[in-house]
Amino acid sequence: MSTLKKSILVLVLLFGVSALGNHVVAQSQNKLNDAEIAHIAVTANKIDVQTAKLAKKKSENADVINFANTMINDHNAVIDKAVKLVKKLGVSPQQNDVSKKLMKQAKESRSKLQKKSGDSFNKAYINHEVKYHKAVISTIENTLIPNTSNAQLKNLLEGVLPALKTHLKQAENIQGMLMDDGGY
Amino acid sequence: MMAAINSAKLVIAFTLLLLISCSGQQKKDTTDTHVIRIKQMSFVPETLTVSQGDSVTWINKDIVAHNIKSDSPEGWKSPKLKQGESYTVKIIGETNYICTLHPVMKGNIQVQH
């Protein structure tokens, strides 16, 4: 890969990682409320489930499929927990600029992934997962948790972090294996 | 004569008591059940030492499901455990194990003989 291509790739990755965080920070200057935070949390989990479903359809790599299955199961478990909690609290998750932007970005990412196949798809999907989990972890730690008023919602966000960090480690391990397999 | 017989009885009784007490120390006649909690995506404790024949119970405290798969020759594997569910195994020998759903989660069971 040429130096120029590498530089472009680094810029694209950096933009992707920071996009979610920047947007949430911008929105949080207007102060997100708990109903909006709940909507962002559920949306972020739904996005990863949808991307994983695409990976299950397109990949034939056992590690990638196993990872995608785990993403579907784990993020659905978090969604269930969040939905039960908001019902218990009597809160209706409110759509907001951040969740709308997240859905728009996710649609674009899935559309790009959809065009790839084989090894190229596996690498693109796992790179996306590394980037996405880094962004979500940073947003939860630095923006969502500090802005959440309700203790139970805050507990849920804190409780989800170890799973997200484990997903990131798994994705990075698979990323390394795919690199060893043929390089970028 | 009677004194000699009484002394002999005392020696026999003492010897029997000693034998019984020694045999108790050599072999544990009960087994224990140990608990490993699965929380925050880790096995707690990550390493556990048990006696052969003891049981180990894993309890999932996490929001997400986990399982346990041993690399031992017996090759046991639990079903998927949702939050609050548990799985118990009788330990025959030392083993490393992982959660196949999250392969970065690892644990080890040592057996003391």
Short mmCIF file of C-alpha atoms in Angstrom, two decimals:
data_model
loop_
_atom_site.label_atom_id
_atom_site.label_comp_id
_atom_site.label_asym_id
_atom_site.label_seq_id
_atom_site.Cartn_x
_atom_site.Cartn_y
_atom_site.Cartn_z
CA MET A 1 0.00 0.00 0.00
CA SER A 2 1.38 3.43 -0.92
CA THR A 3 2.16 6.01 1.76
CA LEU A 4 -0.60 8.23 0.39
CA LYS A 5 -3.16 5.43 0.64
CA LYS A 6 -1.99 4.64 4.18
CA SER A 7 -2.33 8.31 5.15
CA ILE A 8 -5.84 8.45 3.71
CA LEU A 9 -6.75 5.23 5.56
CA VAL A 10 -5.45 6.66 8.86
CA LEU A 11 -7.45 9.87 8.32
CA VAL A 12 -10.61 7.91 7.52
CA LEU A 13 -10.15 5.72 10.61
CA LEU A 14 -9.50 8.72 12.86
CA PHE A 15 -12.55 10.49 11.51
CA GLY A 16 -14.69 7.40 12.04
CA VAL A 17 -13.52 6.91 15.62
CA SER A 18 -14.12 10.52 16.55
CA ALA A 19 -17.36 11.06 14.66
CA LEU A 20 -19.66 9.58 17.31
CA GLY A 21 -17.82 11.22 20.21
CA ASN A 22 -17.68 14.67 18.60
CA HIS A 23 -21.32 14.68 17.74
CA VAL A 24 -22.39 13.61 21.21
CA VAL A 25 -20.13 16.26 22.77
CA ALA A 26 -21.64 18.91 20.51
CA GLN A 27 -25.16 17.80 21.42
CA SER A 28 -24.26 17.51 25.10
CA GLN A 29 -23.50 21.23 25.18
CA ASN A 30 -27.29 21.51 24.95
CA LYS A 31 -27.36 18.88 27.77
CA LEU A 32 -28.78 15.49 26.89
CA ASN A 33 -31.59 14.29 29.12
CA ASP A 34 -31.97 10.68 30.36
CA ALA A 35 -34.66 9.87 27.78
CA GLU A 36 -32.30 10.97 24.99
CA ILE A 37 -29.37 9.07 26.52
CA ALA A 38 -31.53 5.92 26.70
CA HIS A 39 -32.41 6.35 23.01
CA ILE A 40 -28.74 6.77 22.06
CA ALA A 41 -27.80 3.64 24.05
CA VAL A 42 -30.52 1.51 22.44
CA THR A 43 -29.74 2.88 18.96
CA ALA A 44 -26.01 2.19 19.29
CA ASN A 45 -26.75 -1.42 20.27
CA LYS A 46 -29.31 -1.90 17.47
CA ILE A 47 -26.80 -0.63 14.91
CA ASP A 48 -24.24 -3.24 15.93
CA VAL A 49 -26.87 -6.01 15.80
CA GLN A 50 -27.81 -5.00 12.24
CA THR A 51 -24.17 -4.87 11.14
CA ALA A 52 -23.55 -8.30 12.70
CA LYS A 53 -26.55 -9.75 10.85
CA LEU A 54 -25.00 -8.52 7.60
CA ALA A 55 -21.69 -10.16 8.58
CA LYS A 56 -23.46 -13.49 9.22
CA LYS A 57 -24.95 -13.35 5.74
CA LYS A 58 -21.76 -12.39 3.93
CA SER A 59 -18.88 -14.05 5.79
CA GLU A 60 -17.67 -17.64 5.67
CA ASN A 61 -14.89 -17.10 8.21
CA ALA A 62 -15.65 -19.05 11.44
CA ASP A 63 -14.06 -16.43 13.73
CA VAL A 64 -15.95 -13.60 12.07
CA ILE A 65 -19.25 -15.51 12.23
CA ASN A 66 -18.69 -16.43 15.90
CA PHE A 67 -17.94 -12.78 16.66
CA ALA A 68 -21.04 -11.63 14.76
CA ASN A 69 -23.21 -14.12 16.70
CA THR A 70 -21.80 -12.81 19.98
CA MET A 71 -22.54 -9.21 18.91
CA ILE A 72 -26.16 -10.15 18.11
CA ASN A 73 -26.67 -11.98 21.42
CA ASP A 74 -24.86 -9.48 23.64
CA HIS A 75 -26.26 -6.28 22.16
CA ASN A 76 -29.78 -7.74 22.15
CA ALA A 77 -29.33 -8.65 25.84
CA VAL A 78 -28.35 -5.03 26.56
CA ILE A 79 -31.33 -3.72 24.55
CA ASP A 80 -33.69 -5.99 26.55
CA LYS A 81 -32.21 -4.73 29.80
CA ALA A 82 -32.45 -1.09 28.70
CA VAL A 83 -36.05 -1.46 27.49
CA LYS A 84 -37.07 -3.12 30.79
CA LEU A 85 -35.35 -0.34 32.73
CA VAL A 86 -36.98 2.54 30.85
CA LYS A 87 -40.38 0.84 31.26
CA LYS A 88 -39.74 0.50 34.98
CA LEU A 89 -38.68 4.14 35.21
CA GLY A 90 -41.63 5.26 33.10
CA VAL A 91 -39.33 6.98 30.62
CA SER A 92 -39.92 6.99 26.85
CA PRO A 93 -36.61 7.04 24.95
CA GLN A 94 -36.54 10.24 22.88
CA GLN A 95 -35.12 10.34 19.40
CA ASN A 96 -32.58 13.13 19.10
CA ASP A 97 -29.97 14.56 16.75
CA VAL A 98 -27.29 12.14 17.99
CA SER A 99 -29.36 8.99 17.48
CA LYS A 100 -30.52 10.25 14.05
CA LYS A 101 -26.93 10.92 13.03
CA LEU A 102 -25.87 7.50 14.32
CA MET A 103 -28.53 5.77 12.23
CA LYS A 104 -27.54 7.75 9.12
CA GLN A 105 -23.85 6.88 9.57
CA ALA A 106 -24.69 3.22 10.21
CA LYS A 107 -26.75 3.03 7.02
CA GLU A 108 -23.80 4.44 5.05
CA SER A 109 -21.36 1.99 6.68
CA ARG A 110 -23.61 -1.00 5.96
CA SER A 111 -24.00 0.12 2.38
CA LYS A 112 -20.19 0.20 1.98
CA LEU A 113 -19.84 -3.23 3.62
CA GLN A 114 -22.61 -4.63 1.44
CA LYS A 115 -20.47 -3.98 -1.66
CA LYS A 116 -17.56 -6.06 -0.33
CA SER A 117 -17.14 -9.82 -0.28
CA GLY A 118 -14.81 -12.59 0.92
CA ASP A 119 -11.63 -11.57 2.70
CA SER A 120 -12.15 -7.91 1.86
CA PHE A 121 -15.53 -7.99 3.62
CA ASN A 122 -14.10 -9.77 6.70
CA LYS A 123 -11.37 -7.17 7.11
CA ALA A 124 -13.70 -4.23 6.51
CA TYR A 125 -16.28 -5.59 8.98
CA ILE A 126 -13.74 -6.26 11.74
CA ASN A 127 -12.04 -2.87 11.17
CA HIS A 128 -15.48 -1.28 11.48
CA GLU A 129 -16.14 -3.15 14.73
CA VAL A 130 -12.82 -2.07 16.26
CA LYS A 131 -13.50 1.54 15.31
CA TYR A 132 -17.15 1.44 16.40
CA HIS A 133 -16.46 -0.12 19.81
CA LYS A 134 -13.67 2.39 20.53
CA ALA A 135 -16.02 5.25 19.71
CA VAL A 136 -18.93 3.85 21.75
CA ILE A 137 -16.72 3.11 24.80
CA SER A 138 -15.29 6.64 24.72
CA THR A 139 -18.75 8.21 24.32
CA ILE A 140 -20.26 6.20 27.19
CA GLU A 141 -17.32 6.91 29.53
CA ASN A 142 -16.81 10.56 28.73
CA THR A 143 -20.22 11.86 27.75
CA LEU A 144 -23.19 9.62 28.48
CA ILE A 145 -22.29 8.51 32.03
CA PRO A 146 -21.33 12.01 33.25
CA ASN A 147 -24.58 13.42 31.80
CA THR A 148 -26.93 10.75 33.18
CA SER A 149 -29.00 11.80 36.18
CA ASN A 150 -30.82 8.55 36.98
CA ALA A 151 -28.70 6.19 39.08
CA GLN A 152 -30.16 3.00 37.53
CA LEU A 153 -29.57 4.19 33.98
CA LYS A 154 -26.03 5.20 34.98
CA ASN A 155 -25.53 1.70 36.50
CA LEU A 156 -26.67 0.09 33.27
CA LEU A 157 -24.26 2.19 31.20
CA GLU A 158 -21.42 1.36 33.59
CA GLY A 159 -22.42 -2.32 33.54
CA VAL A 160 -22.24 -2.48 29.76
CA LEU A 161 -18.68 -1.13 29.55
CA PRO A 162 -16.83 -4.40 30.43
CA ALA A 163 -18.74 -6.23 27.66
CA LEU A 164 -17.89 -3.51 25.13
CA LYS A 165 -14.22 -3.61 26.14
CA THR A 166 -14.21 -7.41 25.75
CA HIS A 167 -15.81 -7.07 22.29
CA LEU A 168 -13.08 -4.60 21.36
CA LYS A 169 -10.34 -7.03 22.50
CA GLN A 170 -11.96 -9.87 20.52
CA ALA A 171 -12.28 -7.69 17.41
CA GLU A 172 -8.63 -6.62 17.71
CA ASN A 173 -7.56 -10.28 18.04
CA ILE A 174 -9.47 -11.22 14.89
CA GLN A 175 -8.09 -8.13 13.13
CA GLY A 176 -4.57 -9.41 13.94
CA MET A 177 -5.39 -12.90 12.64
CA LEU A 178 -6.81 -11.51 9.40
CA MET A 179 -3.69 -9.38 8.96
CA ASP A 180 -1.43 -12.38 9.48
CA ASP A 181 -3.54 -14.22 6.94
CA GLY A 182 -2.77 -11.96 4.02
CA GLY A 183 -2.04 -8.42 5.09
CA TYR A 184 -3.80 -5.22 4.17
CA MET B 1 -2.10 -60.50 85.99
CA MET B 2 -5.25 -58.32 85.84
CA ALA B 3 -3.08 -55.19 85.69
CA ALA B 4 -1.20 -56.61 82.69
CA ILE B 5 -4.48 -57.39 80.88
CA ASN B 6 -5.80 -53.85 81.57
CA SER B 7 -2.57 -52.33 80.25
CA ALA B 8 -2.81 -54.44 77.08
CA LYS B 9 -6.43 -53.28 76.55
CA LEU B 10 -5.36 -49.66 76.93
CA VAL B 11 -2.57 -50.08 74.38
CA ILE B 12 -4.97 -51.70 71.87
CA ALA B 13 -7.59 -48.97 72.38
CA PHE B 14 -4.96 -46.23 71.95
CA THR B 15 -3.59 -47.89 68.79
CA LEU B 16 -7.09 -48.16 67.30
CA LEU B 17 -7.79 -44.49 68.05
CA LEU B 18 -4.49 -43.51 66.46
CA LEU B 19 -5.23 -45.55 63.32
CA ILE B 20 -8.71 -44.06 62.96
CA SER B 21 -7.39 -40.54 63.39
CA CYS B 22 -4.55 -41.10 60.87
CA SER B 23 -6.84 -42.57 58.23
CA GLY B 24 -9.04 -39.47 58.58
CA GLN B 25 -6.12 -37.20 57.82
CA GLN B 26 -4.94 -39.19 54.79
CA LYS B 27 -8.18 -39.16 52.87
CA LYS B 28 -10.94 -36.53 52.78
CA ASP B 29 -14.23 -38.43 52.89
CA THR B 30 -16.38 -35.47 51.82
CA THR B 31 -16.26 -33.29 48.72
CA ASP B 32 -16.74 -29.54 48.54
CA THR B 33 -18.54 -27.33 46.07
CA HIS B 34 -16.69 -24.18 45.02
CA VAL B 35 -18.27 -21.17 43.34
CA ILE B 36 -16.84 -19.13 40.47
CA ARG B 37 -18.73 -15.94 39.66
CA ILE B 38 -18.79 -14.68 36.10
CA LYS B 39 -18.92 -10.91 36.43
CA GLN B 40 -17.74 -7.95 34.41
CA MET B 41 -16.60 -10.36 31.69
CA SER B 42 -14.20 -12.25 34.00
CA PHE B 43 -14.14 -15.51 35.93
CA VAL B 44 -13.77 -14.70 39.64
CA PRO B 45 -11.51 -16.20 40.87
CA GLU B 46 -9.65 -16.75 37.62
CA THR B 47 -7.56 -19.57 39.16
CA LEU B 48 -9.07 -21.95 41.68
CA THR B 49 -7.46 -24.87 43.54
CA VAL B 50 -9.74 -27.77 44.51
CA SER B 51 -9.43 -31.36 45.68
CA GLN B 52 -10.03 -34.15 43.19
CA GLY B 53 -13.74 -34.98 43.11
CA ASP B 54 -14.86 -31.55 44.33
CA SER B 55 -17.53 -29.75 42.38
CA VAL B 56 -17.30 -26.29 40.86
CA THR B 57 -20.34 -24.15 40.12
CA TRP B 58 -20.16 -21.18 37.74
CA ILE B 59 -22.82 -18.49 38.25
CA ASN B 60 -23.37 -15.87 35.55
CA LYS B 61 -23.85 -12.41 37.07
CA ASP B 62 -23.38 -10.52 33.76
CA ILE B 63 -26.06 -8.99 31.55
CA VAL B 64 -24.76 -11.00 28.58
CA ALA B 65 -24.74 -14.81 28.25
CA HIS B 66 -21.59 -16.90 28.76
CA ASN B 67 -20.55 -20.54 28.57
CA ILE B 68 -17.63 -22.60 29.88
CA LYS B 69 -15.60 -25.03 27.78
CA SER B 70 -12.79 -27.11 29.25
CA ASP B 71 -9.67 -28.20 27.39
CA SER B 72 -9.46 -31.33 29.59
CA PRO B 73 -9.64 -34.85 28.08
CA GLU B 74 -13.21 -35.13 29.45
CA GLY B 75 -13.98 -32.11 27.27
CA TRP B 76 -17.02 -30.82 29.13
CA LYS B 77 -18.88 -27.76 27.91
CA SER B 78 -21.77 -25.93 29.54
CA PRO B 79 -24.83 -24.72 27.69
CA LYS B 80 -25.24 -20.98 27.20
CA LEU B 81 -25.84 -19.44 30.64
CA LYS B 82 -28.03 -16.35 30.82
CA GLN B 83 -27.84 -13.90 33.70
CA GLY B 84 -28.57 -15.75 36.98
CA GLU B 85 -28.08 -19.24 35.51
CA SER B 86 -25.42 -21.66 36.76
CA TYR B 87 -23.55 -24.80 35.75
CA THR B 88 -21.85 -27.40 37.97
CA VAL B 89 -19.11 -29.89 37.11
CA LYS B 90 -17.31 -32.54 39.19
CA ILE B 91 -13.60 -31.94 38.77
CA ILE B 92 -11.52 -34.98 37.85
CA GLY B 93 -8.28 -33.24 36.86
CA GLU B 94 -6.60 -29.93 36.23
CA THR B 95 -8.06 -27.90 33.40
CA ASN B 96 -7.94 -24.60 31.56
CA TYR B 97 -11.25 -23.28 30.32
CA ILE B 98 -12.67 -20.42 28.26
CA CYS B 99 -15.98 -18.83 27.36
CA THR B 100 -16.30 -19.68 23.66
CA LEU B 101 -18.66 -16.73 23.18
CA HIS B 102 -15.91 -14.39 24.45
CA PRO B 103 -12.66 -16.34 23.92
CA VAL B 104 -10.59 -13.66 25.68
CA MET B 105 -12.22 -14.81 28.97
CA LYS B 106 -10.00 -17.55 30.43
CA GLY B 107 -9.79 -19.49 33.69
CA ASN B 108 -7.90 -22.35 35.28
CA ILE B 109 -8.63 -25.06 37.85
CA GLN B 110 -5.77 -26.67 39.74
CA VAL B 111 -6.20 -29.98 41.56
CA GLN B 112 -4.33 -30.68 44.77
CA HIS B 113 -3.59 -34.36 45.46
#
